[in-house]
Short mmCIF file of C-alpha atoms in Angstrom, two decimals:
data_model
loop_
_atom_site.label_atom_id
_atom_site.label_comp_id
_atom_site.label_asym_id
_atom_site.label_seq_id
_atom_site.Cartn_x
_atom_site.Cartn_y
_atom_site.Cartn_z
CA MET A 1 40.29 57.94 -16.95
CA LEU A 2 39.05 58.79 -20.35
CA LEU A 3 40.98 60.97 -22.91
CA ALA A 4 37.85 62.97 -23.33
CA GLU A 5 38.06 64.02 -19.51
CA VAL A 6 41.59 65.51 -20.40
CA VAL A 7 40.07 67.23 -23.47
CA LEU A 8 37.56 68.98 -21.42
CA ALA A 9 40.11 70.28 -18.97
CA SER A 10 42.49 71.34 -21.82
CA SER A 11 39.61 73.18 -23.42
CA ALA A 12 38.52 74.98 -20.18
CA VAL A 13 42.39 76.05 -19.57
CA ALA A 14 42.77 77.36 -22.87
CA ALA A 15 39.42 79.26 -22.85
CA THR A 16 40.32 81.52 -19.97
CA SER A 17 43.11 83.79 -19.22
CA ALA A 18 42.27 83.88 -15.56
CA ARG A 19 45.02 82.12 -13.56
CA THR A 20 42.51 81.02 -10.74
CA ALA A 21 40.30 79.44 -13.34
CA LYS A 22 43.05 77.51 -15.03
CA VAL A 23 44.11 76.31 -11.57
CA GLU A 24 40.65 75.14 -10.60
CA ALA A 25 40.24 73.22 -13.91
CA LEU A 26 43.57 71.43 -13.64
CA ALA A 27 43.16 70.67 -10.02
CA ALA A 28 39.67 68.98 -10.70
CA LEU A 29 41.30 66.93 -13.48
CA LEU A 30 44.19 65.85 -11.13
CA ARG A 31 41.78 64.83 -8.47
CA GLY A 32 39.98 62.53 -11.12
CA ALA A 33 43.21 61.34 -12.50
CA GLY A 34 44.70 60.14 -9.29
CA PRO A 35 48.27 58.92 -8.82
CA ALA A 36 48.00 56.30 -11.54
CA ASN A 37 47.22 58.78 -14.22
CA ALA A 38 48.82 61.89 -13.09
CA ALA A 39 52.38 60.94 -14.28
CA ILE A 40 50.74 61.06 -17.69
CA VAL A 41 48.22 63.93 -17.74
CA VAL A 42 50.65 66.53 -15.93
CA PRO A 43 53.11 66.56 -18.98
CA TRP A 44 50.14 66.44 -21.40
CA LEU A 45 48.61 69.57 -19.80
CA SER A 46 51.91 71.35 -19.94
CA GLY A 47 51.85 70.73 -23.52
CA GLU A 48 54.25 67.89 -24.14
CA LEU A 49 54.13 64.06 -24.15
CA ARG A 50 55.74 62.01 -21.37
CA GLN A 51 57.98 60.42 -23.91
CA ARG A 52 59.22 63.62 -25.29
CA ARG A 53 60.57 62.27 -28.51
CA THR A 54 58.50 59.94 -30.52
CA GLY A 55 59.95 60.17 -33.94
CA LEU A 56 56.57 61.75 -35.22
CA GLY A 57 56.36 64.94 -37.14
CA TRP A 58 54.09 66.69 -39.25
CA ALA A 59 54.10 64.12 -41.94
CA ALA A 60 52.66 61.48 -39.63
CA LEU A 61 49.63 63.70 -39.01
CA ARG A 62 48.66 64.01 -42.73
CA GLU A 63 45.77 61.96 -44.17
CA LEU A 64 44.55 60.86 -40.61
CA PRO A 65 41.63 58.55 -40.52
CA PRO A 66 38.04 59.97 -39.90
CA PRO A 67 37.42 60.51 -36.14
CA ALA A 68 35.30 58.23 -33.96
CA GLN A 69 31.90 59.09 -32.95
CA ASP A 70 32.02 58.16 -29.25
CA PRO A 71 34.99 58.56 -26.70
CA THR A 72 36.39 55.32 -25.66
CA LEU A 73 40.22 55.94 -25.48
CA THR A 74 41.51 55.80 -21.95
CA VAL A 75 44.71 57.74 -20.89
CA ALA A 76 46.52 54.82 -20.17
CA GLU A 77 45.94 53.39 -23.65
CA VAL A 78 47.13 56.57 -25.29
CA ASP A 79 50.33 56.68 -23.38
CA ALA A 80 50.94 53.07 -24.07
CA ALA A 81 50.49 53.72 -27.81
CA PHE A 82 53.10 56.64 -27.73
CA GLN A 83 55.36 54.56 -25.67
CA THR A 84 55.45 51.74 -28.32
CA ILE A 85 55.83 54.25 -31.16
CA ALA A 86 58.71 56.07 -29.47
CA ALA A 87 60.57 52.69 -28.96
CA LEU A 88 60.36 51.80 -32.73
CA GLY A 89 63.52 51.92 -34.84
CA GLY A 90 65.35 50.24 -37.64
CA PRO A 91 64.16 48.94 -40.92
CA GLY A 92 60.30 49.16 -41.27
CA SER A 93 59.84 51.50 -38.27
CA ALA A 94 58.51 54.39 -40.32
CA GLY A 95 55.70 52.20 -41.78
CA GLU A 96 54.92 50.63 -38.41
CA ARG A 97 54.99 54.04 -36.71
CA ARG A 98 52.33 55.32 -39.41
CA ARG A 99 50.26 52.26 -38.82
CA LEU A 100 50.08 52.66 -35.12
CA VAL A 101 49.30 56.38 -35.49
CA HIS A 102 46.31 55.74 -37.76
CA GLU A 103 45.15 52.93 -35.42
CA LEU A 104 45.20 55.39 -32.49
CA PHE A 105 43.73 58.28 -34.17
CA SER A 106 40.87 56.10 -35.55
CA ARG A 107 39.62 55.64 -32.20
CA ALA A 108 39.79 59.45 -31.07
CA THR A 109 36.89 61.59 -31.54
CA ALA A 110 37.44 65.00 -33.36
CA HIS A 111 38.16 66.79 -30.21
CA GLU A 112 40.54 64.08 -29.10
CA GLN A 113 42.34 64.05 -32.48
CA ALA A 114 42.86 67.79 -32.06
CA LEU A 115 44.47 67.22 -28.65
CA LEU A 116 46.70 64.42 -29.87
CA ARG A 117 47.80 66.45 -32.81
CA GLY A 118 48.64 69.26 -30.64
CA LEU A 119 50.74 67.13 -28.17
CA VAL A 120 52.58 65.47 -31.20
CA SER A 121 53.36 68.73 -32.99
CA GLY A 122 54.29 70.68 -29.70
CA GLU A 123 51.37 73.13 -30.44
CA LEU A 124 49.22 72.61 -27.48
CA ARG A 125 49.26 75.95 -25.86
CA GLN A 126 46.86 75.96 -23.06
CA GLY A 127 48.55 78.42 -20.50
CA ALA A 128 49.28 75.62 -18.33
CA LEU A 129 52.95 76.46 -17.62
CA GLU A 130 54.87 74.90 -14.59
CA GLY A 131 53.83 77.89 -12.08
CA VAL A 132 50.14 77.18 -13.01
CA MET A 133 50.63 73.48 -12.67
CA THR A 134 52.38 73.71 -9.13
CA ASP A 135 49.39 75.83 -7.97
CA ALA A 136 46.90 73.11 -9.31
CA ILE A 137 48.69 70.22 -7.58
CA ALA A 138 48.69 72.14 -4.20
CA ARG A 139 44.91 72.91 -4.78
CA ALA A 140 43.97 69.23 -5.79
CA THR A 141 45.85 67.71 -2.75
CA GLY A 142 45.65 70.31 0.05
CA VAL A 143 49.49 70.28 0.19
CA PRO A 144 50.98 73.73 0.99
CA LEU A 145 52.13 75.55 -2.15
CA ASN A 146 55.58 76.25 -0.95
CA ASP A 147 56.06 72.49 -0.34
CA VAL A 148 54.88 71.67 -3.76
CA ARG A 149 57.12 74.32 -5.39
CA ARG A 150 60.13 73.08 -3.28
CA ALA A 151 59.63 69.44 -4.25
CA ALA A 152 59.29 70.21 -8.02
CA MET A 153 62.58 72.38 -7.68
CA LEU A 154 64.36 69.61 -5.94
CA CYS A 155 62.98 66.94 -8.40
CA GLY A 156 63.29 68.97 -11.51
CA ALA A 157 59.83 67.86 -12.72
CA THR A 158 56.29 68.50 -11.76
CA ALA A 159 54.77 65.03 -12.63
CA PRO A 160 56.42 63.00 -9.97
CA VAL A 161 55.44 65.51 -7.34
CA ALA A 162 51.91 65.40 -8.36
CA VAL A 163 51.86 61.48 -8.12
CA ALA A 164 53.45 61.56 -4.56
CA ALA A 165 51.09 64.28 -3.39
CA LEU A 166 47.98 62.70 -4.67
CA ALA A 167 48.98 59.39 -3.32
CA ASP A 168 50.38 60.42 0.20
CA GLY A 169 49.75 64.18 0.43
CA GLN A 170 52.36 66.26 2.30
CA ALA A 171 54.07 63.24 3.57
CA GLY A 172 54.48 62.02 0.06
CA LEU A 173 56.82 65.12 -0.61
CA ALA A 174 59.21 64.20 2.14
CA GLY A 175 61.11 61.92 -0.19
CA PHE A 176 62.01 64.81 -2.48
CA GLY A 177 65.56 66.09 -1.40
CA LEU A 178 68.59 67.31 -2.96
CA GLN A 179 70.40 64.39 -4.36
CA VAL A 180 73.95 64.49 -5.70
CA GLY A 181 73.90 63.23 -9.33
CA ARG A 182 70.39 64.43 -10.06
CA PRO A 183 70.45 67.96 -11.52
CA ILE A 184 68.02 70.86 -10.38
CA GLN A 185 66.95 73.86 -12.13
CA PRO A 186 69.54 76.68 -11.66
CA MET A 187 68.69 79.89 -9.97
CA LEU A 188 68.18 82.68 -12.45
CA ALA A 189 69.05 86.53 -12.24
CA SER A 190 66.50 89.25 -12.70
CA THR A 191 67.42 92.48 -14.59
CA ALA A 192 68.46 95.78 -13.04
CA ALA A 193 68.77 98.87 -15.31
CA SER A 194 72.05 100.05 -13.66
CA ILE A 195 74.32 99.57 -10.66
CA GLY A 196 72.51 102.30 -8.87
CA ASP A 197 69.16 100.69 -9.61
CA ALA A 198 70.46 97.31 -8.08
CA PHE A 199 71.84 98.95 -4.87
CA ASP A 200 68.49 100.76 -4.49
CA ARG A 201 67.07 97.23 -3.92
CA VAL A 202 70.07 95.94 -1.63
CA GLU A 203 71.99 97.34 1.40
CA GLU A 204 75.07 95.13 0.99
CA ALA A 205 75.78 92.67 -1.68
CA ALA A 206 78.36 90.59 -3.42
CA VAL A 207 79.20 91.92 -6.97
CA GLU A 208 80.44 89.15 -9.29
CA TRP A 209 81.65 88.87 -12.82
CA LYS A 210 78.83 87.87 -15.20
CA LEU A 211 80.53 85.69 -17.93
CA ASP A 212 79.24 85.16 -21.25
CA GLY A 213 79.86 81.21 -21.09
CA ILE A 214 77.70 78.14 -20.48
CA ARG A 215 76.14 77.50 -17.07
CA VAL A 216 77.40 74.20 -15.59
CA GLN A 217 76.04 72.33 -12.68
CA LEU A 218 78.74 69.87 -11.30
CA HIS A 219 77.93 66.99 -8.99
CA ARG A 220 80.54 64.98 -7.37
CA ASP A 221 80.21 61.78 -5.23
CA GLY A 222 83.57 60.24 -4.39
CA ASP A 223 85.53 59.80 -7.70
CA ASP A 224 82.19 60.00 -9.79
CA VAL A 225 81.59 63.42 -11.23
CA ALA A 226 78.64 64.47 -13.50
CA VAL A 227 78.31 67.79 -15.41
CA PHE A 228 74.97 69.21 -16.51
CA SER A 229 73.95 72.22 -18.64
CA ARG A 230 71.64 74.94 -18.02
CA SER A 231 68.94 72.71 -19.53
CA LEU A 232 69.86 69.77 -17.34
CA ASP A 233 71.46 67.78 -20.23
CA ASP A 234 74.43 65.50 -19.21
CA ILE A 235 77.42 67.07 -20.90
CA THR A 236 80.06 65.27 -18.80
CA ALA A 237 81.74 63.32 -21.64
CA ARG A 238 82.27 66.57 -23.58
CA VAL A 239 83.99 68.57 -20.71
CA PRO A 240 86.68 66.47 -19.47
CA GLU A 241 88.92 69.37 -18.10
CA LEU A 242 85.87 70.28 -15.70
CA VAL A 243 85.58 66.91 -14.49
CA THR A 244 89.24 66.74 -13.66
CA ALA A 245 89.11 70.13 -11.91
CA VAL A 246 86.13 69.14 -9.64
CA ARG A 247 87.65 65.59 -8.94
CA GLN A 248 90.76 67.31 -7.46
CA LEU A 249 88.83 69.40 -4.93
CA PRO A 250 89.50 68.44 -1.35
CA LEU A 251 86.00 66.97 -0.55
CA ARG A 252 83.88 63.72 -0.79
CA SER A 253 80.65 65.12 -2.27
CA ALA A 254 79.25 68.28 -3.61
CA LEU A 255 76.90 70.08 -5.85
CA LEU A 256 78.40 73.12 -7.49
CA ASP A 257 77.03 75.97 -9.63
CA GLY A 258 79.32 77.80 -12.15
CA GLU A 259 80.08 79.04 -15.62
CA ALA A 260 82.39 77.57 -18.01
CA ILE A 261 84.10 79.74 -20.79
CA ALA A 262 86.63 79.67 -23.23
CA LEU A 263 89.40 82.35 -22.75
CA ARG A 264 92.20 83.82 -24.67
CA PRO A 265 95.81 83.75 -23.46
CA ASP A 266 95.39 87.29 -22.10
CA GLY A 267 92.27 86.11 -20.15
CA ARG A 268 89.76 87.90 -22.35
CA PRO A 269 86.86 85.68 -23.46
CA ARG A 270 86.75 84.02 -26.84
CA PRO A 271 83.57 84.38 -28.90
CA PHE A 272 80.62 82.74 -27.47
CA GLN A 273 80.50 80.40 -30.48
CA GLU A 274 83.63 78.81 -29.39
CA THR A 275 82.63 78.36 -25.95
CA GLY A 276 79.06 76.84 -27.05
CA ALA A 277 80.68 74.51 -29.51
CA ARG A 278 82.25 72.53 -26.75
CA VAL A 279 78.66 71.29 -25.67
CA ALA A 280 77.18 70.97 -29.13
CA THR A 281 76.12 67.54 -30.24
CA ARG A 282 79.22 67.60 -32.67
CA ALA A 283 82.05 69.08 -30.97
CA PRO A 284 84.94 70.47 -32.94
CA ARG A 285 87.83 68.44 -33.98
CA GLU A 286 90.32 70.64 -31.88
CA PRO A 287 88.11 72.15 -29.07
CA VAL A 288 89.38 75.25 -27.02
CA PRO A 289 89.83 74.42 -23.42
CA LEU A 290 87.30 75.64 -21.04
CA SER A 291 88.13 77.66 -17.87
CA LEU A 292 85.65 76.93 -14.75
CA PHE A 293 84.48 79.70 -12.67
CA LEU A 294 82.32 78.48 -9.63
CA PHE A 295 80.04 80.80 -7.73
CA ASP A 296 77.85 78.59 -5.50
CA LEU A 297 77.63 75.54 -3.40
CA LEU A 298 74.35 73.63 -2.79
CA HIS A 299 75.70 70.41 -1.05
CA LEU A 300 78.99 69.55 0.80
CA ASP A 301 79.99 66.25 2.18
CA GLY A 302 76.50 65.04 3.17
CA ARG A 303 75.02 68.38 4.05
CA ASP A 304 72.59 70.36 1.98
CA THR A 305 73.46 74.08 1.89
CA ILE A 306 70.82 75.10 -0.54
CA ASP A 307 68.51 76.92 2.34
CA LEU A 308 71.67 78.83 3.85
CA PRO A 309 72.07 82.47 3.32
CA ALA A 310 74.39 83.06 0.22
CA MET A 311 77.24 84.45 2.36
CA GLU A 312 77.27 81.24 4.33
CA ARG A 313 77.29 79.18 1.12
CA HIS A 314 80.09 81.14 -0.30
CA ASP A 315 82.32 80.88 2.76
CA LEU A 316 81.86 77.09 2.59
CA MET A 317 82.68 77.18 -0.78
CA ASN A 318 85.82 79.08 -0.21
CA GLY A 319 87.06 76.33 2.22
CA VAL A 320 87.19 73.76 -0.68
CA VAL A 321 87.43 75.61 -3.94
CA PRO A 322 90.65 77.54 -4.65
CA ASP A 323 90.60 81.03 -5.74
CA PRO A 324 91.63 80.36 -9.54
CA LEU A 325 88.27 78.30 -9.76
CA ARG A 326 86.08 80.93 -8.12
CA ALA A 327 84.22 83.70 -10.03
CA PRO A 328 85.94 86.97 -9.11
CA ARG A 329 83.68 89.41 -6.95
CA ILE A 330 83.49 91.93 -4.22
CA VAL A 331 81.48 92.42 -1.25
CA THR A 332 80.42 96.06 -0.85
CA ALA A 333 77.55 98.43 0.31
CA SER A 334 78.86 101.07 -2.03
CA ALA A 335 77.38 101.77 -5.35
CA THR A 336 80.39 103.79 -6.31
CA GLU A 337 82.77 100.84 -5.46
CA ALA A 338 80.42 98.40 -7.30
CA GLY A 339 80.32 100.72 -10.24
CA ALA A 340 84.01 100.78 -10.53
CA PHE A 341 84.18 96.92 -10.31
CA PHE A 342 81.56 96.89 -13.10
CA ASP A 343 83.54 99.02 -15.23
CA ALA A 344 86.73 97.02 -14.86
CA THR A 345 84.78 93.69 -15.58
CA VAL A 346 83.30 95.01 -18.78
CA ALA A 347 86.86 96.42 -19.65
CA ARG A 348 88.18 92.63 -19.56
CA GLY A 349 85.48 91.77 -22.14
CA HIS A 350 82.79 90.20 -19.84
CA GLU A 351 79.14 90.90 -20.05
CA GLY A 352 78.62 92.80 -16.67
CA VAL A 353 77.96 91.83 -13.20
CA VAL A 354 75.37 89.93 -11.04
CA VAL A 355 74.60 91.80 -7.83
CA LYS A 356 73.64 89.15 -5.15
CA SER A 357 72.03 89.52 -1.93
CA LEU A 358 74.06 88.23 0.83
CA ALA A 359 71.09 86.82 2.69
CA ALA A 360 69.22 85.07 -0.23
CA PRO A 361 69.01 81.36 -0.12
CA TYR A 362 69.33 79.56 -3.42
CA GLU A 363 66.00 79.65 -5.07
CA ALA A 364 66.38 76.99 -7.89
CA GLY A 365 64.31 77.49 -11.04
CA ARG A 366 63.29 80.93 -10.11
CA ARG A 367 64.35 84.42 -11.37
CA GLY A 368 64.00 86.29 -7.96
CA ALA A 369 65.14 89.46 -6.48
CA GLY A 370 68.06 87.72 -4.78
CA TRP A 371 70.26 87.99 -7.89
CA LEU A 372 70.22 91.13 -10.41
CA LYS A 373 72.20 91.16 -13.47
CA VAL A 374 73.64 94.48 -14.66
CA LYS A 375 74.94 94.90 -18.41
CA PRO A 376 76.18 97.84 -20.29
CA VAL A 377 73.58 97.22 -23.05
CA HIS A 378 69.96 96.24 -21.90
CA THR A 379 69.13 92.66 -23.35
CA LEU A 380 66.03 90.62 -23.12
CA ASP A 381 65.61 86.87 -23.66
CA LEU A 382 62.47 86.78 -25.92
CA VAL A 383 60.68 84.01 -27.85
CA VAL A 384 60.22 84.02 -31.61
CA LEU A 385 56.44 83.85 -32.53
CA ALA A 386 56.67 84.19 -36.27
CA VAL A 387 59.10 85.31 -39.01
CA GLU A 388 58.79 87.01 -42.37
CA TRP A 389 60.47 86.19 -45.63
CA GLY A 390 63.27 88.55 -46.55
CA HIS A 391 63.54 90.93 -49.50
CA GLY A 392 66.36 92.02 -51.66
CA ARG A 393 69.72 90.26 -50.88
CA ARG A 394 67.69 88.35 -47.99
CA ARG A 395 65.27 86.81 -50.40
CA GLY A 396 64.74 83.11 -49.91
CA TRP A 397 65.66 83.56 -46.11
CA LEU A 398 63.53 84.08 -43.12
CA SER A 399 64.42 87.48 -41.83
CA ASN A 400 62.18 89.71 -39.91
CA LEU A 401 61.45 88.12 -36.28
CA HIS A 402 58.28 88.72 -34.43
CA LEU A 403 59.22 88.84 -30.76
CA GLY A 404 57.18 87.89 -27.61
CA ALA A 405 57.75 88.09 -23.85
CA ARG A 406 56.22 85.74 -21.39
CA ASP A 407 52.91 86.45 -19.60
CA PRO A 408 53.06 84.52 -16.10
CA ALA A 409 49.45 84.98 -15.70
CA SER A 410 48.13 83.40 -18.76
CA GLY A 411 51.17 81.27 -19.65
CA GLU A 412 50.94 82.90 -23.23
CA PHE A 413 53.61 84.98 -25.03
CA VAL A 414 52.84 88.87 -25.65
CA MET A 415 54.20 90.32 -28.87
CA LEU A 416 56.59 93.38 -28.58
CA GLY A 417 57.61 93.98 -32.00
CA LYS A 418 59.85 92.92 -34.88
CA THR A 419 63.55 93.12 -35.75
CA PHE A 420 65.75 92.06 -38.71
CA LYS A 421 68.91 93.77 -37.25
CA GLY A 422 71.92 92.17 -36.03
CA LEU A 423 71.44 89.12 -38.24
CA THR A 424 74.63 87.86 -40.10
CA ASP A 425 74.47 85.71 -43.16
CA GLU A 426 75.27 82.81 -41.13
CA LEU A 427 72.57 83.57 -38.59
CA LEU A 428 70.09 83.99 -41.31
CA ARG A 429 70.75 80.66 -42.75
CA TRP A 430 70.65 78.88 -39.45
CA GLN A 431 67.45 80.63 -38.49
CA THR A 432 65.79 79.79 -41.61
CA GLU A 433 66.64 76.18 -41.38
CA LYS A 434 65.65 76.05 -37.70
CA LEU A 435 62.35 78.14 -37.86
CA LEU A 436 61.04 75.93 -40.69
CA THR A 437 61.24 72.95 -38.52
CA LEU A 438 58.97 74.78 -35.92
CA GLU A 439 56.50 75.96 -38.64
CA THR A 440 52.87 75.59 -37.77
CA SER A 441 51.19 77.60 -40.54
CA ARG A 442 52.12 80.22 -43.11
CA ASN A 443 50.67 82.83 -45.56
CA ASP A 444 52.32 84.51 -48.51
CA TRP A 445 54.87 86.57 -46.48
CA GLN A 446 54.83 85.00 -42.78
CA VAL A 447 55.71 81.79 -41.31
CA PHE A 448 54.06 81.28 -37.85
CA VAL A 449 56.19 78.93 -35.43
CA ARG A 450 55.88 77.10 -32.25
CA PRO A 451 57.12 79.50 -29.40
CA GLU A 452 60.24 77.41 -28.55
CA LEU A 453 63.22 79.39 -29.80
CA VAL A 454 64.71 81.91 -27.39
CA VAL A 455 66.68 84.70 -28.85
CA GLU A 456 68.73 87.37 -26.92
CA VAL A 457 67.90 90.77 -28.02
CA ALA A 458 69.55 94.19 -27.48
CA PHE A 459 67.78 97.41 -27.27
CA ASP A 460 68.03 101.02 -26.45
CA GLY A 461 64.83 101.39 -24.61
CA VAL A 462 61.02 100.58 -24.14
CA GLN A 463 58.22 102.96 -25.30
CA THR A 464 54.41 102.64 -24.88
CA SER A 465 52.74 101.45 -28.09
CA PRO A 466 49.05 100.84 -29.03
CA ARG A 467 50.25 98.73 -31.99
CA TYR A 468 51.25 95.59 -29.79
CA PRO A 469 48.93 93.61 -27.61
CA GLY A 470 51.22 94.30 -24.55
CA GLY A 471 51.20 98.03 -24.91
CA VAL A 472 54.88 98.39 -25.08
CA ALA A 473 57.54 98.14 -27.94
CA LEU A 474 61.18 97.86 -28.01
CA ARG A 475 63.23 100.70 -29.46
CA PHE A 476 66.01 99.70 -31.78
CA ALA A 477 65.93 96.14 -31.11
CA ARG A 478 68.70 93.89 -32.47
CA VAL A 479 69.56 90.32 -32.21
CA VAL A 480 72.57 89.41 -30.10
CA ARG A 481 72.37 85.68 -30.35
CA TYR A 482 70.19 82.58 -30.11
CA ARG A 483 69.88 80.90 -26.62
CA GLU A 484 69.29 77.32 -27.55
CA ASP A 485 70.25 76.40 -23.78
CA LYS A 486 67.12 78.29 -22.63
CA ARG A 487 63.52 77.00 -22.52
CA PRO A 488 60.56 79.26 -23.61
CA GLY A 489 59.65 79.30 -19.75
CA GLU A 490 62.86 81.13 -18.97
CA ALA A 491 61.99 84.00 -21.40
CA ASP A 492 61.75 87.47 -19.81
CA THR A 493 58.32 88.45 -18.64
CA ILE A 494 56.02 91.32 -19.91
CA GLY A 495 56.45 92.71 -16.40
CA THR A 496 60.37 92.99 -16.94
CA VAL A 497 59.79 94.69 -20.20
CA ARG A 498 57.44 97.28 -18.65
CA ALA A 499 59.86 98.00 -15.99
CA PHE A 500 62.04 99.59 -18.41
CA LEU A 501 59.35 102.35 -18.84
CA ALA A 502 60.05 103.86 -15.42
#
């Protein structure tokens, strides 16, 4: 398959906001790619290289050779070149990397160079997010969409699913099952405005502490234990106390979902920075211990429980997990009783509660209606689209953030407004350094960035606004914290924001 065919599909996807048109363009390309090339082009069409880290940055894209006149590069040749570049290291690697980049770009046409630059820089925004891609795989192969979604959920990636479906159709997806030791995307909670709002949607539910810690997924197979973060990074070596706790449970194999948090001696939470430091690349010299609170069980002793109703999963978990390791909760049909539990939880210093349907299966990677989070202050996870240079005492720092919500239909981000509130000097220094690494362009007072950094924003309400593309704006928005553990695809949607207008 020629790279030029990918360019045409990418252009078609970027040129339309209609989800059906995006799906059709992607499906047509996948049919032409076949199993051999799908593992390469699926990540590309989602905006990233298969190698993820190549050691290439903006400097490598300066002074590129003139483009070729005719398209000759194949998908396989490009992938092999990036594979070679990614493997380089040691003395002389920078020069060799530059040579290989120039060699590759010299064979690319102008449109192909633009695509390659977008992949290297992370700026290739075509609106082909994971949901659109799973639809395209189903359309290209004739496999039921639910089967494709489930396989991608269990696999944790769409490319292997595309390869299997293109090669063997629905039968090819049979091999994607829950596997202890291989992380899956966590189930996510939608937002409810209040306890009353949540109980308008459920008749009876579990109401559980919502902890401001780090989401952890724990896998055990015999004495082997692995711990993964929300972003599916392996953090086992950084959390030995969690490994010990899971190894002591009376079971052979399990996959458990929970939260780890640093607590004070009185049981109240320590600042999130102390908890988050435990999974940072550079852990503190004297780390505070983490407490483990488990709330779900997806596999137990050879049996997958992911499709069982939540109440059955919790009953099984109760049989093997002692009370001190379980997230506190009540089961009730009373909004009044749930409200009292919420108030008591917040009084202990925790974020709020999650109201969980007793009948819901575990919807990995989805923010469904089965879990509803309720906080005393409304917050949204938004993406930074641009940032303005500060004035006065903030001169020299990037300060005023342009905030965007995710549009599932187009795969783009919709601007909701700006804020510079809630930023400490420490945060200002950090975000200036971080956002400059994501810069795509700038003018005299703004720096535009790749939409990769997620920020949690508190706000007092939502109002209609003709000033912004989404037609709404946040009232009194202020930064709570940055969420480096979240991907842009996990940001709240414009639909969630608009729901606060009601």
